[in-house]
PDB file of C-alpha atoms and ligand atoms in Angstrom:
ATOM      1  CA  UNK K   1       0.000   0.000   0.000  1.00 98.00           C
ATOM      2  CA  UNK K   2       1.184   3.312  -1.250  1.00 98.00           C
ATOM      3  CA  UNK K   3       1.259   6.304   1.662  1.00 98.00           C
ATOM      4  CA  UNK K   4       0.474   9.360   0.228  1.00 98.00           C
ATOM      5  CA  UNK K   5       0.711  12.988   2.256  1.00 98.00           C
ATOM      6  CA  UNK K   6       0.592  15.420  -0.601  1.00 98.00           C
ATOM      7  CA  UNK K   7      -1.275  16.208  -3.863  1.00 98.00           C
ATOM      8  CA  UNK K   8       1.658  15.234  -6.204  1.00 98.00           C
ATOM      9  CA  UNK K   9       2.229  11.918  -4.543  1.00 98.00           C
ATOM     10  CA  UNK K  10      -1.528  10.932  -5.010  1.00 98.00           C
ATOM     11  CA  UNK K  11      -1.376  12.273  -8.603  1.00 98.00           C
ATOM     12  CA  UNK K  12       2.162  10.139  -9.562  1.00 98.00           C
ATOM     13  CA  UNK K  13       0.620   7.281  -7.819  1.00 98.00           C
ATOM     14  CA  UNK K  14      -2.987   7.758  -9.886  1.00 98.00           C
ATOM     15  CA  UNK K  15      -1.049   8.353 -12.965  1.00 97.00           C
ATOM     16  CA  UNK K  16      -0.934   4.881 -14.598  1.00 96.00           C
ATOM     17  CA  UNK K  17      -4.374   3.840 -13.615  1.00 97.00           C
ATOM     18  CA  UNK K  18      -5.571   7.351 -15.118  1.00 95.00           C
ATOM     19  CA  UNK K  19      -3.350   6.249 -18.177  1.00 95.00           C
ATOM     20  CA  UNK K  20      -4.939   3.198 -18.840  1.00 97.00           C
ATOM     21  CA  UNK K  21      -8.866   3.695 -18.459  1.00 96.00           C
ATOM     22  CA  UNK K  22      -8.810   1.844 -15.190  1.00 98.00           C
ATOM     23  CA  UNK K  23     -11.423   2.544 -12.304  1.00 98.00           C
ATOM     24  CA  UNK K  24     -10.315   4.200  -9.231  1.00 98.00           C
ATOM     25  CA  UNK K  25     -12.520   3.829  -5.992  1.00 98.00           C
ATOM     26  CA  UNK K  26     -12.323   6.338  -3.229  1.00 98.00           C
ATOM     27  CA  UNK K  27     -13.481   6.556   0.076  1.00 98.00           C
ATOM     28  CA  UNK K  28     -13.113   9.531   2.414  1.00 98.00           C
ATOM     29  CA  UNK K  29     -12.900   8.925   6.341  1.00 98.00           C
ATOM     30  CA  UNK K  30     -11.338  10.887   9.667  1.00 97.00           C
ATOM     31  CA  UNK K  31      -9.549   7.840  10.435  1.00 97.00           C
ATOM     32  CA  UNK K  32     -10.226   5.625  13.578  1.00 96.00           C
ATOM     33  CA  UNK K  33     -11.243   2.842  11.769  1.00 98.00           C
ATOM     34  CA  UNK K  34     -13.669   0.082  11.922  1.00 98.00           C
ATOM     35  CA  UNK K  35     -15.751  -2.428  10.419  1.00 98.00           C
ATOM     36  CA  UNK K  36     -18.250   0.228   9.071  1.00 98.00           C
ATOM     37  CA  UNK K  37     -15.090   1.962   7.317  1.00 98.00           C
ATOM     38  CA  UNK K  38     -14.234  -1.635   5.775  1.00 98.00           C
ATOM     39  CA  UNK K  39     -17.347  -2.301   4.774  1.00 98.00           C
ATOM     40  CA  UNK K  40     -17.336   0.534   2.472  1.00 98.00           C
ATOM     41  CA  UNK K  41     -13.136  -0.071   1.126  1.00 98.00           C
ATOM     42  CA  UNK K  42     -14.544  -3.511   0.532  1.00 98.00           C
ATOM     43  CA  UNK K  43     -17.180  -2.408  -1.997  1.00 98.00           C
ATOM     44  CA  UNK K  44     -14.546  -0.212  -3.791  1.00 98.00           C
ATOM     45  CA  UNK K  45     -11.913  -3.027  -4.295  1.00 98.00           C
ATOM     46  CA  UNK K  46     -14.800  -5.081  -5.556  1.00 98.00           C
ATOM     47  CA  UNK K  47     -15.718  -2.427  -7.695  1.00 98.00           C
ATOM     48  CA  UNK K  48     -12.722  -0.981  -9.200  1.00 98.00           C
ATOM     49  CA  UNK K  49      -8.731  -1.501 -10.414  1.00 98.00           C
ATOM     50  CA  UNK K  50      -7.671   1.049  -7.302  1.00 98.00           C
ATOM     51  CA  UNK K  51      -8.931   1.847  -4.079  1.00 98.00           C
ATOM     52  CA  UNK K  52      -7.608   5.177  -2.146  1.00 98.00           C
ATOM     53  CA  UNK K  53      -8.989   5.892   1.199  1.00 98.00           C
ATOM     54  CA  UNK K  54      -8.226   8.845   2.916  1.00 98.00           C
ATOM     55  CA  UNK K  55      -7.982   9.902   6.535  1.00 98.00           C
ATOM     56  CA  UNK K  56      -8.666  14.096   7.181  1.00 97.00           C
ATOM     57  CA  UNK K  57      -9.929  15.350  10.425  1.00 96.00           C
ATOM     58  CA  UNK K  58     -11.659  18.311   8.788  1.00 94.00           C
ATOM     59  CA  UNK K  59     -11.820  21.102  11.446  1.00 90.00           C
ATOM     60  CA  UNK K  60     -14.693  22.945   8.659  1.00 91.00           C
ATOM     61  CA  UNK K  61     -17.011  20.311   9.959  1.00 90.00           C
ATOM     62  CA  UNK K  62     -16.598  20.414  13.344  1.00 92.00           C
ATOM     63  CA  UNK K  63     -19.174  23.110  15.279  1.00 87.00           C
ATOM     64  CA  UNK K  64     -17.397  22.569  18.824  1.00 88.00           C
ATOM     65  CA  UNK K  65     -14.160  22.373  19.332  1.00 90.00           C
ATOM     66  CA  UNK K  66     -13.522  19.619  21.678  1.00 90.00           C
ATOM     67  CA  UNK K  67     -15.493  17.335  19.790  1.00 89.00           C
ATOM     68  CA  UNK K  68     -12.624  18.113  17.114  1.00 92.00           C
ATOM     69  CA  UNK K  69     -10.074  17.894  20.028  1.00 92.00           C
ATOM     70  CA  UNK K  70     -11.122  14.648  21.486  1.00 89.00           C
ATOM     71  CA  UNK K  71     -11.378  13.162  18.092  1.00 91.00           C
ATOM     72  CA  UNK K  72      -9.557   9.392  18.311  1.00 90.00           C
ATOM     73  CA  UNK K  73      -5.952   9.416  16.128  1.00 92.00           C
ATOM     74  CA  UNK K  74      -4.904   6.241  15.877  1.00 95.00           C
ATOM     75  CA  UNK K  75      -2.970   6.484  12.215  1.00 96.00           C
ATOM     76  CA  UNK K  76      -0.368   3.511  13.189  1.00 96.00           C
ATOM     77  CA  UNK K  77      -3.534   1.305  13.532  1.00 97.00           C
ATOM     78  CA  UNK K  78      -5.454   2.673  10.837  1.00 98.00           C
ATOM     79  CA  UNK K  79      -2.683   2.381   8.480  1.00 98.00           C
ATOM     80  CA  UNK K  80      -1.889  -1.535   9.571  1.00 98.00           C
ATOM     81  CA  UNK K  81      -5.827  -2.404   9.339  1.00 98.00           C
ATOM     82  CA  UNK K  82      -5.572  -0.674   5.515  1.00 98.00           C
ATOM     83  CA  UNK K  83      -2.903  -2.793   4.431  1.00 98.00           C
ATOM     84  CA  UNK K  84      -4.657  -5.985   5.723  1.00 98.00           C
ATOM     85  CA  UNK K  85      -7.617  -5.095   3.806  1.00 98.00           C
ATOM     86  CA  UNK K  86      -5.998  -5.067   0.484  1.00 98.00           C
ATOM     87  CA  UNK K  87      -6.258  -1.136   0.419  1.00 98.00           C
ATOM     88  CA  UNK K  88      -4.273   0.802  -2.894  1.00 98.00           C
ATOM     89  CA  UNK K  89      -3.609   4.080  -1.175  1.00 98.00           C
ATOM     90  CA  UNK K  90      -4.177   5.911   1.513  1.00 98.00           C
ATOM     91  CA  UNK K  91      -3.828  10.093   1.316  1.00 98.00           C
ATOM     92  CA  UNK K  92      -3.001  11.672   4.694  1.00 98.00           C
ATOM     93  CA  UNK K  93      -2.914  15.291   4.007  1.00 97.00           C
ATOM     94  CA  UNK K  94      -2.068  18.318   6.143  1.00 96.00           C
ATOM     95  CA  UNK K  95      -4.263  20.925   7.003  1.00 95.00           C
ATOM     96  CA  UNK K  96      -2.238  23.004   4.514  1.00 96.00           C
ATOM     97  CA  UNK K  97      -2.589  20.489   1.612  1.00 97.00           C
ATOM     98  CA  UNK K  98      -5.957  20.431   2.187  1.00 97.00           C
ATOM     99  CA  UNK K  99      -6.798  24.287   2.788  1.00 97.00           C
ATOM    100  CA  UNK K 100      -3.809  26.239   1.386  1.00 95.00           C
ATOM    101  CA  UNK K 101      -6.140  29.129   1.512  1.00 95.00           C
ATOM    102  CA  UNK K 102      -8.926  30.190   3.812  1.00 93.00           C
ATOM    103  CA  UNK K 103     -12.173  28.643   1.417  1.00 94.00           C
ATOM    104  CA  UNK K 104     -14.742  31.097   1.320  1.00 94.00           C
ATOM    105  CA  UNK K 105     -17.236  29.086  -0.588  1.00 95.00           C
ATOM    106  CA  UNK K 106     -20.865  29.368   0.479  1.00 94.00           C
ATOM    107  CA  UNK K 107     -23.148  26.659  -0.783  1.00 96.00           C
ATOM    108  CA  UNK K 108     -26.983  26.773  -0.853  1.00 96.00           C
ATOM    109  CA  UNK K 109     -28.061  23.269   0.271  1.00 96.00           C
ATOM    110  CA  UNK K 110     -31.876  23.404  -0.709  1.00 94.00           C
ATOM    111  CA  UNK K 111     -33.029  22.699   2.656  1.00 94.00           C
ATOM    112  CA  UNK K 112     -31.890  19.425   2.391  1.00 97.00           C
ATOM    113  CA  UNK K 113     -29.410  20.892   5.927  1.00 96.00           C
ATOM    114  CA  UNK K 114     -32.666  23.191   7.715  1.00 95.00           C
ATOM    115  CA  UNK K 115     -33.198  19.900  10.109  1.00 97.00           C
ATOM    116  CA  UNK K 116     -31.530  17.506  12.366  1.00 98.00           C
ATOM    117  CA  UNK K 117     -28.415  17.967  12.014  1.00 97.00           C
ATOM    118  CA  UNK K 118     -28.364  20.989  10.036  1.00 96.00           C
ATOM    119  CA  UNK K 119     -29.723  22.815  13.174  1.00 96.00           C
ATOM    120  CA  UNK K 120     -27.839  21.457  16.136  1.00 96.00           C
ATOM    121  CA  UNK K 121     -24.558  21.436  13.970  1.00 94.00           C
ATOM    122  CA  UNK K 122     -24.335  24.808  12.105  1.00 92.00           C
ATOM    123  CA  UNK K 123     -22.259  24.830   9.681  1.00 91.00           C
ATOM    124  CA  UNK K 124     -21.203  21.433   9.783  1.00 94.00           C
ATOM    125  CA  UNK K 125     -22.218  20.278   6.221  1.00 96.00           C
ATOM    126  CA  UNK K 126     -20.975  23.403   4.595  1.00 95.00           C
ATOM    127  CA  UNK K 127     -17.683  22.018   5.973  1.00 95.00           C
ATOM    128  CA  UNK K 128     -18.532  18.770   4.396  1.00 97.00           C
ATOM    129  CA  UNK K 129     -19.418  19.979   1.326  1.00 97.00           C
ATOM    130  CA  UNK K 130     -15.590  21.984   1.085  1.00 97.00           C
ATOM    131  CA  UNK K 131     -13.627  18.802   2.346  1.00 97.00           C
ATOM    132  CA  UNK K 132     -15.152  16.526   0.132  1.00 98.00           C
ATOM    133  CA  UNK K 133     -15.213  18.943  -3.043  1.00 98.00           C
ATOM    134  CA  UNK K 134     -11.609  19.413  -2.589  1.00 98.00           C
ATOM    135  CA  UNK K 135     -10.705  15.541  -2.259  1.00 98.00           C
ATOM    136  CA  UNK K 136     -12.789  15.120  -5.039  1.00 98.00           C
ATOM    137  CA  UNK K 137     -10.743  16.945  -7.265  1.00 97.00           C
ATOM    138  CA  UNK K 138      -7.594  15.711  -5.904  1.00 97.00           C
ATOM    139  CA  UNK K 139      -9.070  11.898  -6.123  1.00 98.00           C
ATOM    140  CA  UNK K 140     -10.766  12.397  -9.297  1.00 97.00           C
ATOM    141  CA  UNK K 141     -12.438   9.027  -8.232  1.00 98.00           C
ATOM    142  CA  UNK K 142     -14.880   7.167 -10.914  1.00 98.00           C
ATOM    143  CA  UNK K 143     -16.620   5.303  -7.537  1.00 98.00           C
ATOM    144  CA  UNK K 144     -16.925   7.042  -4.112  1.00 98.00           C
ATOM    145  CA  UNK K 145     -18.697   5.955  -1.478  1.00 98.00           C
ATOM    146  CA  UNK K 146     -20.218   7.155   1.438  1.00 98.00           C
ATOM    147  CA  UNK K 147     -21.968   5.038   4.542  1.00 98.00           C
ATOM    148  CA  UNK K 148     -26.195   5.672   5.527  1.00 98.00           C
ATOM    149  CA  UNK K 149     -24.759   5.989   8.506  1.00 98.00           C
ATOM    150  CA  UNK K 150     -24.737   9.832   8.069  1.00 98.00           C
ATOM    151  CA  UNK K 151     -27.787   9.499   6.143  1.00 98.00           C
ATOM    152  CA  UNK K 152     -28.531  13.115   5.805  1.00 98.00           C
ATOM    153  CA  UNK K 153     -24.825  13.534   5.093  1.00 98.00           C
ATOM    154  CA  UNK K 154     -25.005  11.594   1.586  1.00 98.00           C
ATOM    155  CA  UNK K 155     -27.972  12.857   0.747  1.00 98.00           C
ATOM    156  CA  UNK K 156     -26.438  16.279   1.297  1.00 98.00           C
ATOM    157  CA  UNK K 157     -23.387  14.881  -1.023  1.00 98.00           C
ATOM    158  CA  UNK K 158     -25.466  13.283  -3.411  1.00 97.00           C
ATOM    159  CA  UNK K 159     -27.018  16.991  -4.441  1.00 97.00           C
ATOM    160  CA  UNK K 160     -24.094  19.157  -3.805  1.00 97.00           C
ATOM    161  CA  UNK K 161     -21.994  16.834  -6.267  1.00 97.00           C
ATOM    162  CA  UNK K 162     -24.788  16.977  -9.119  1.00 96.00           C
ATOM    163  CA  UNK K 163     -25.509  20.570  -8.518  1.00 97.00           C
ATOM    164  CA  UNK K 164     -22.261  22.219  -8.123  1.00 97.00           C
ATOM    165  CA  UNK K 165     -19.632  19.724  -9.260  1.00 95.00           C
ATOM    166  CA  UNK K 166     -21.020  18.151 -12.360  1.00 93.00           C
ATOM    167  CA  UNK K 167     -17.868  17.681 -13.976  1.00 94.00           C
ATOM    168  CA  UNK K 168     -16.565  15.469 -11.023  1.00 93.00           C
ATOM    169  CA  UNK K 169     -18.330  12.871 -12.785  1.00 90.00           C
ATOM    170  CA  UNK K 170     -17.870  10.826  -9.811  1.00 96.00           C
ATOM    171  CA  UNK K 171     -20.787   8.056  -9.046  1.00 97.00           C
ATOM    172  CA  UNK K 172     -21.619   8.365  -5.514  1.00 98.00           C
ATOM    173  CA  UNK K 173     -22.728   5.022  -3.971  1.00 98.00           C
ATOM    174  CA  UNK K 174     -24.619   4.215  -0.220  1.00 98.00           C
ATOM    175  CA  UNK K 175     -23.335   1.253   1.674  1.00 98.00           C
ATOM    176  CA  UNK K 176     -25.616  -0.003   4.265  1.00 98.00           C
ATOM    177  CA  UNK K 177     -24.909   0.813   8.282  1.00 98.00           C
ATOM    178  CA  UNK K 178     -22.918  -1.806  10.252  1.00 98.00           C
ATOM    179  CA  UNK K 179     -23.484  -2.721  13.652  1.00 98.00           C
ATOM    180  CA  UNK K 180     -22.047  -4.038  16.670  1.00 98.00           C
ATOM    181  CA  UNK K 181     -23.348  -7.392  17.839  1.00 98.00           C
ATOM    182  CA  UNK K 182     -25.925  -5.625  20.040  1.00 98.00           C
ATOM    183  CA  UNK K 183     -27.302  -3.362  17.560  1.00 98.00           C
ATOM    184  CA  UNK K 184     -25.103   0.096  18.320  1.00 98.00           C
ATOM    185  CA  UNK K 185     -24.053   1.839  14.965  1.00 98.00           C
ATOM    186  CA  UNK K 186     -20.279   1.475  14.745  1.00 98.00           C
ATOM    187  CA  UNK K 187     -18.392   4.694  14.824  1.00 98.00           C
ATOM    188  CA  UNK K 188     -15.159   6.093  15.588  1.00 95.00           C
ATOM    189  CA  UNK K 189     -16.695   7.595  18.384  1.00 95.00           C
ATOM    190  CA  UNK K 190     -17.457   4.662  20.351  1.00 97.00           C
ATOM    191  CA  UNK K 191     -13.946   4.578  21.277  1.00 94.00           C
ATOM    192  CA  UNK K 192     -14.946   7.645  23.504  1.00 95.00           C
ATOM    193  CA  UNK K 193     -18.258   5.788  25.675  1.00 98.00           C
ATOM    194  CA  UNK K 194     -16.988   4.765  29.076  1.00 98.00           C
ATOM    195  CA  UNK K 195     -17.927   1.186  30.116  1.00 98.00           C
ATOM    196  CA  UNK K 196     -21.742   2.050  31.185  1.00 98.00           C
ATOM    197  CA  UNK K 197     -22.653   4.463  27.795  1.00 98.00           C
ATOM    198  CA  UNK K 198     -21.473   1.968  25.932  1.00 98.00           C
ATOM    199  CA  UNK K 199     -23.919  -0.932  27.505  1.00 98.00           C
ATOM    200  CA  UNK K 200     -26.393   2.129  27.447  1.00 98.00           C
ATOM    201  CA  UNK K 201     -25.766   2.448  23.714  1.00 98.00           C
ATOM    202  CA  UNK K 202     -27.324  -0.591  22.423  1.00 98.00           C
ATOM    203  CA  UNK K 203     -31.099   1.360  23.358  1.00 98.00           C
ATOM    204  CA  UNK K 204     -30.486   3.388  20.927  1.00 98.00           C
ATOM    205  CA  UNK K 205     -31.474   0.581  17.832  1.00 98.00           C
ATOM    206  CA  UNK K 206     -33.122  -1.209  20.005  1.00 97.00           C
ATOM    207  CA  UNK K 207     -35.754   1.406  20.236  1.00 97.00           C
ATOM    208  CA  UNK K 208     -36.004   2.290  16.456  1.00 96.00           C
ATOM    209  CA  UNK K 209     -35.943  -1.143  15.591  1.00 95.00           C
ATOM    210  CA  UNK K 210     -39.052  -1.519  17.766  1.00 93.00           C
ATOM    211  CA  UNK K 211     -41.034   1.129  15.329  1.00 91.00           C
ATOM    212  CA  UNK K 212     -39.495  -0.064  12.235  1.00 91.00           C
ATOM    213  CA  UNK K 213     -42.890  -1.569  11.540  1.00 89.00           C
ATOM    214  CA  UNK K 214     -45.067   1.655  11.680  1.00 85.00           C
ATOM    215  CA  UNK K 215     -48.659  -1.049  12.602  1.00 86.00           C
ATOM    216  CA  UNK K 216     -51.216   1.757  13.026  1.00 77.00           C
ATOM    217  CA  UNK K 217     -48.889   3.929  15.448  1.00 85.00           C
ATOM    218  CA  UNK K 218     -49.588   7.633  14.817  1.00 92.00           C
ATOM    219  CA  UNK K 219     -46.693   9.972  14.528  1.00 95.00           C
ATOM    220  CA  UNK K 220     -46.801  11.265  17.977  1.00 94.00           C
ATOM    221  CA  UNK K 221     -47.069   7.854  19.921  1.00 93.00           C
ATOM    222  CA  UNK K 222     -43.887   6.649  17.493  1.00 95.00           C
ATOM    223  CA  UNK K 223     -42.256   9.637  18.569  1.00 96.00           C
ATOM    224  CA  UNK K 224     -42.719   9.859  22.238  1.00 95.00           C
ATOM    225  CA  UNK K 225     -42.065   5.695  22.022  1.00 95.00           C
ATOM    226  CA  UNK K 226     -38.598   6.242  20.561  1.00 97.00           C
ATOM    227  CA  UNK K 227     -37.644   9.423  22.478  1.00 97.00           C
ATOM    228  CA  UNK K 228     -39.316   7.954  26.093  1.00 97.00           C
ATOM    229  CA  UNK K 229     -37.354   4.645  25.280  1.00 97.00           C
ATOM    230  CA  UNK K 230     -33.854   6.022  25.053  1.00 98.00           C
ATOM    231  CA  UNK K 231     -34.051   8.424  27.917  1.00 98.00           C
ATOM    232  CA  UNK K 232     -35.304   5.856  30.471  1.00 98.00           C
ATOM    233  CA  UNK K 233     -31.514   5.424  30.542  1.00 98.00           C
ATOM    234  CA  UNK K 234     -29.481   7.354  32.614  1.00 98.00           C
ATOM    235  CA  UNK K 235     -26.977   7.341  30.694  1.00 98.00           C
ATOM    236  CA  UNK K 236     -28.563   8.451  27.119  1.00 98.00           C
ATOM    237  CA  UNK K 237     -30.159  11.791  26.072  1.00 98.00           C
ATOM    238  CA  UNK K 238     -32.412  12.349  22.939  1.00 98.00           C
ATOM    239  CA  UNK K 239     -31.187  15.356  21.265  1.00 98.00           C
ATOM    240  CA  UNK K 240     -33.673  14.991  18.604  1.00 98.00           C
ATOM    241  CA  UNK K 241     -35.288  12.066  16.594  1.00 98.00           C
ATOM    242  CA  UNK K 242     -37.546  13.083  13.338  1.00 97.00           C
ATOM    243  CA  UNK K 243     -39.437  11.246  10.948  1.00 97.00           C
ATOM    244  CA  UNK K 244     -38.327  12.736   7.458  1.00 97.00           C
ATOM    245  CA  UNK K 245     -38.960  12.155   4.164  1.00 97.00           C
ATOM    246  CA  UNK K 246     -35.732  10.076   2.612  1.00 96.00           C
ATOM    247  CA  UNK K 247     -35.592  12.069  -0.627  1.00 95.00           C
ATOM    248  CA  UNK K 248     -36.189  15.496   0.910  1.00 96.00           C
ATOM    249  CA  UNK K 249     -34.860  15.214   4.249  1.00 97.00           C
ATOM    250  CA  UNK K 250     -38.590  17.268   5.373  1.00 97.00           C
ATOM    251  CA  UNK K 251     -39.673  16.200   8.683  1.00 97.00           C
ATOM    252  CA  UNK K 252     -43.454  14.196   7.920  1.00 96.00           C
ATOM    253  CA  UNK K 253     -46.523  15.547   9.727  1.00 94.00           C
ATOM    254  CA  UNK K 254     -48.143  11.954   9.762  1.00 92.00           C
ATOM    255  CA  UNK K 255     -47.761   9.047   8.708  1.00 92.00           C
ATOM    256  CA  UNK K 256     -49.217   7.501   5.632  1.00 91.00           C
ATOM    257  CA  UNK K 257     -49.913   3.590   4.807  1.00 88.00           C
ATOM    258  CA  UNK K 258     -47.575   1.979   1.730  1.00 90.00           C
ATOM    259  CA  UNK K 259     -44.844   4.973   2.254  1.00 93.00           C
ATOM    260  CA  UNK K 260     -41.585   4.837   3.861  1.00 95.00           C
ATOM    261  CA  UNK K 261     -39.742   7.209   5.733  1.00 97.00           C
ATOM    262  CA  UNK K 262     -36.268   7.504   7.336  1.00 97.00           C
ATOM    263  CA  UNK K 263     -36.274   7.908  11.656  1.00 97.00           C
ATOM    264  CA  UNK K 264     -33.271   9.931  12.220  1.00 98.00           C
ATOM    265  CA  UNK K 265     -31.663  10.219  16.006  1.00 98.00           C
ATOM    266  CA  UNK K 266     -29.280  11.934  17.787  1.00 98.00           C
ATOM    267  CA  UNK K 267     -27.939  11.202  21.480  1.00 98.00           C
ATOM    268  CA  UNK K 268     -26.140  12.298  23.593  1.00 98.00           C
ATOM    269  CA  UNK K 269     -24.255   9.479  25.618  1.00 98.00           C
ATOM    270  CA  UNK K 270     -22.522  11.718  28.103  1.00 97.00           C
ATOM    271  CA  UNK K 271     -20.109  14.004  25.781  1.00 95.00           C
ATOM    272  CA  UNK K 272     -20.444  11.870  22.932  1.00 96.00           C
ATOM    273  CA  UNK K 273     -22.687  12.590  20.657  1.00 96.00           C
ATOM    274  CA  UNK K 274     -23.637   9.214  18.512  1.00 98.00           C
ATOM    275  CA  UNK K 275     -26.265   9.141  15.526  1.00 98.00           C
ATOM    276  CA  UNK K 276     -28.301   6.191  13.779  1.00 98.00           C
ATOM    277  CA  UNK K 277     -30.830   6.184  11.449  1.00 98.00           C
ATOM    278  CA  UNK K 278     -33.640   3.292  10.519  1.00 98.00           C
ATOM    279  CA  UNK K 279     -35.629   3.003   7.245  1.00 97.00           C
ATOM    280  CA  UNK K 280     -39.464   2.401   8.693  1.00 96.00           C
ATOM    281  CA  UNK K 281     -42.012   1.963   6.439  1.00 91.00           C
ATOM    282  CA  UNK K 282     -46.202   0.418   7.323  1.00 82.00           C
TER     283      UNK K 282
HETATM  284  P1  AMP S   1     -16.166   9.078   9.162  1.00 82.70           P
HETATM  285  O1  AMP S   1     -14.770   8.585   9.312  1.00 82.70           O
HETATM  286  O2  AMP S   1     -16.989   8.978  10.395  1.00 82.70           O
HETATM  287  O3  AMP S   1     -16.242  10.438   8.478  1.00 82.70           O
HETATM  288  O4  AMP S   1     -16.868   8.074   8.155  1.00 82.70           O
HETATM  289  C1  AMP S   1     -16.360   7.835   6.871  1.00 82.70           C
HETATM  290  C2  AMP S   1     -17.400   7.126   6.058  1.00 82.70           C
HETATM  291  O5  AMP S   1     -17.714   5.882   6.681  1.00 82.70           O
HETATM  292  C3  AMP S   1     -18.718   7.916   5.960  1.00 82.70           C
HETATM  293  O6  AMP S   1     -19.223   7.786   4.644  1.00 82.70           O
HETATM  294  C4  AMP S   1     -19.592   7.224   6.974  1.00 82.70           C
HETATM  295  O7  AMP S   1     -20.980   7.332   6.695  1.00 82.70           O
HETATM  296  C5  AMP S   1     -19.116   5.789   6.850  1.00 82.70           C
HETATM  297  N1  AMP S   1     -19.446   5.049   8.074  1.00 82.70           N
HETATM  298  C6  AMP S   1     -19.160   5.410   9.343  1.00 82.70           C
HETATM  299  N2  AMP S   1     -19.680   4.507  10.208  1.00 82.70           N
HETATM  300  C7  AMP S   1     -20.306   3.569   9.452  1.00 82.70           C
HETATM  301  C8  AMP S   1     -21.055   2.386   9.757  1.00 82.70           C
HETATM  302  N3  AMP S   1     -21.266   2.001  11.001  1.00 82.70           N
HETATM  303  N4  AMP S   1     -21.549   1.670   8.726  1.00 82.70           N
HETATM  304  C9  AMP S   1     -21.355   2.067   7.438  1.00 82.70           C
HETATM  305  N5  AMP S   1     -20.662   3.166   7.094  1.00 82.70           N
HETATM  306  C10 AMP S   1     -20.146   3.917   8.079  1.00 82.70           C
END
């Protein structure tokens, strides 16, 4: 596997791929890697001649600062579990490779960011939107793919990409959410749950998973099932959980029979903030 910390050493490496008409996969992560993260460098190698994966904490995203702070580094690791997987290249840039200049872009997201985490992150997807533009264009990847994980996230991508970067011409594709054993979304930031949040964490699916079969409920009793569920811990708090539309990302006003919808959470396990998302559908 080929390390890669700058621009031209991605580009020499891309060169005779690019040459020859082969595909190139890509798939962008902070690093801290795990099964979820696999999953999705799996699907590229399947897919295509090359697979690059990179690892960039992007500050843009991040609204608070410890969060970005307390974000897990564990490169040594990462780069060991990269090479195991049969990984082509991984691109560790700087901050300065990355942002050589302040980036002043402002994007207009359609809505698609005016709810869940649009409003208890600002700013965070405009961030995305930069970082991933600019790896874009330093990947040039035919394939990139993203997790449902951060469901609102690819959606988010999926637009921005047709709408402001059409000449990427870079298929975006959705790989499903992995789990721990007991149902918790895996995430980098599980590293950060103590012992008891961790246990706690499991409520979280457990809960959505109970509603995933809408039966009559009405919005309201779904709702204040979900939200009263994962709070009876003492170790969990609902920061919000909506009901939205999967195309438009618009929280529903009620449920209707033969549609499906996507139930979006966020909680807070102590500090850590961890999100999951369900298809549910009558
Ligand atoms: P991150 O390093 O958290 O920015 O994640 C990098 C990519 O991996 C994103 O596209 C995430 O949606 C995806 N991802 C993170 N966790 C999971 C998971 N549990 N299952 C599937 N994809 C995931």
């Amino acid at each position: 596997m080929t390390i890669c910390k700058t621009k031209n050493e991605l580009f020499d490496f891309l060169k005779t791929y690019r040459n020859s008409g082969k595909l190139i996969g890509f798939v962008p992560t902070m690093g801290a890697l795990h099964q979820g993260h696999i999953s999705l460098i799996e699907k590229s190698i399947n897919d295509n001649d090359c697979t690059v994966v990179s690892i960039f904490v992007n500050p843009e995203q991040f609204n608070n600062k410890s969060d970005f702070d307390k974000y897990p580094n564990m490169l040594e690791a990462d780069i060991e579990k990269l090479k195991k997987n049969g990984c082509d290249a991984v691109f560790m840039p700087s901050m300065k490779e990355v942002y050589p200049e302040k980036d002043n872009r402002v994007f207009d997201l359609y809505n698609l960011d005016k709810y869940m985490e649009g409003v208890f992150r600002p700013g965070h997807f405009e961030g995305v939107v930069k970082v991933v533009s600019i790896l874009l264009e330093i990947v040039l990847p035919n394939n990139t793919y993203f997790g449902e994980k951060d469901f609102q996230q690819l959606s988010i991508i999926k637009f921005a990409v047709k709408k402001y970067f059409p000449n990427l011409k870079t298929n975006i594709t959705a790989c499903p959410i992995l789990r721990e054993p007991d149902g918790l979304a895996m995430s980098s930031r599980n590293l950060r749950l103590n012992t008891e949040q961790r246990k706690a964490g499991a409520e979280i699916y457990k809960a959505m998973n109970a509603v995933k079969k809408i039966e009559c409920k009405t919005l309201k009793r779904l709702k204040s099932f979900v939200i009263n569920k994962i709070n009876e811990s003492d170790y969990l708090n609902v920061e919000y959980f909506e009901v939205v539309n999967p195309e438009t990302l618009q929280p529903i006003s009620e449920l209707k029979k033969g549609e499906k919808y996507r139930a979006c959470v966020a909680v807070f396990a102590g500090e850590v903030r961890l999100i999951d998302n369900i298809e549910i559908y009558d």
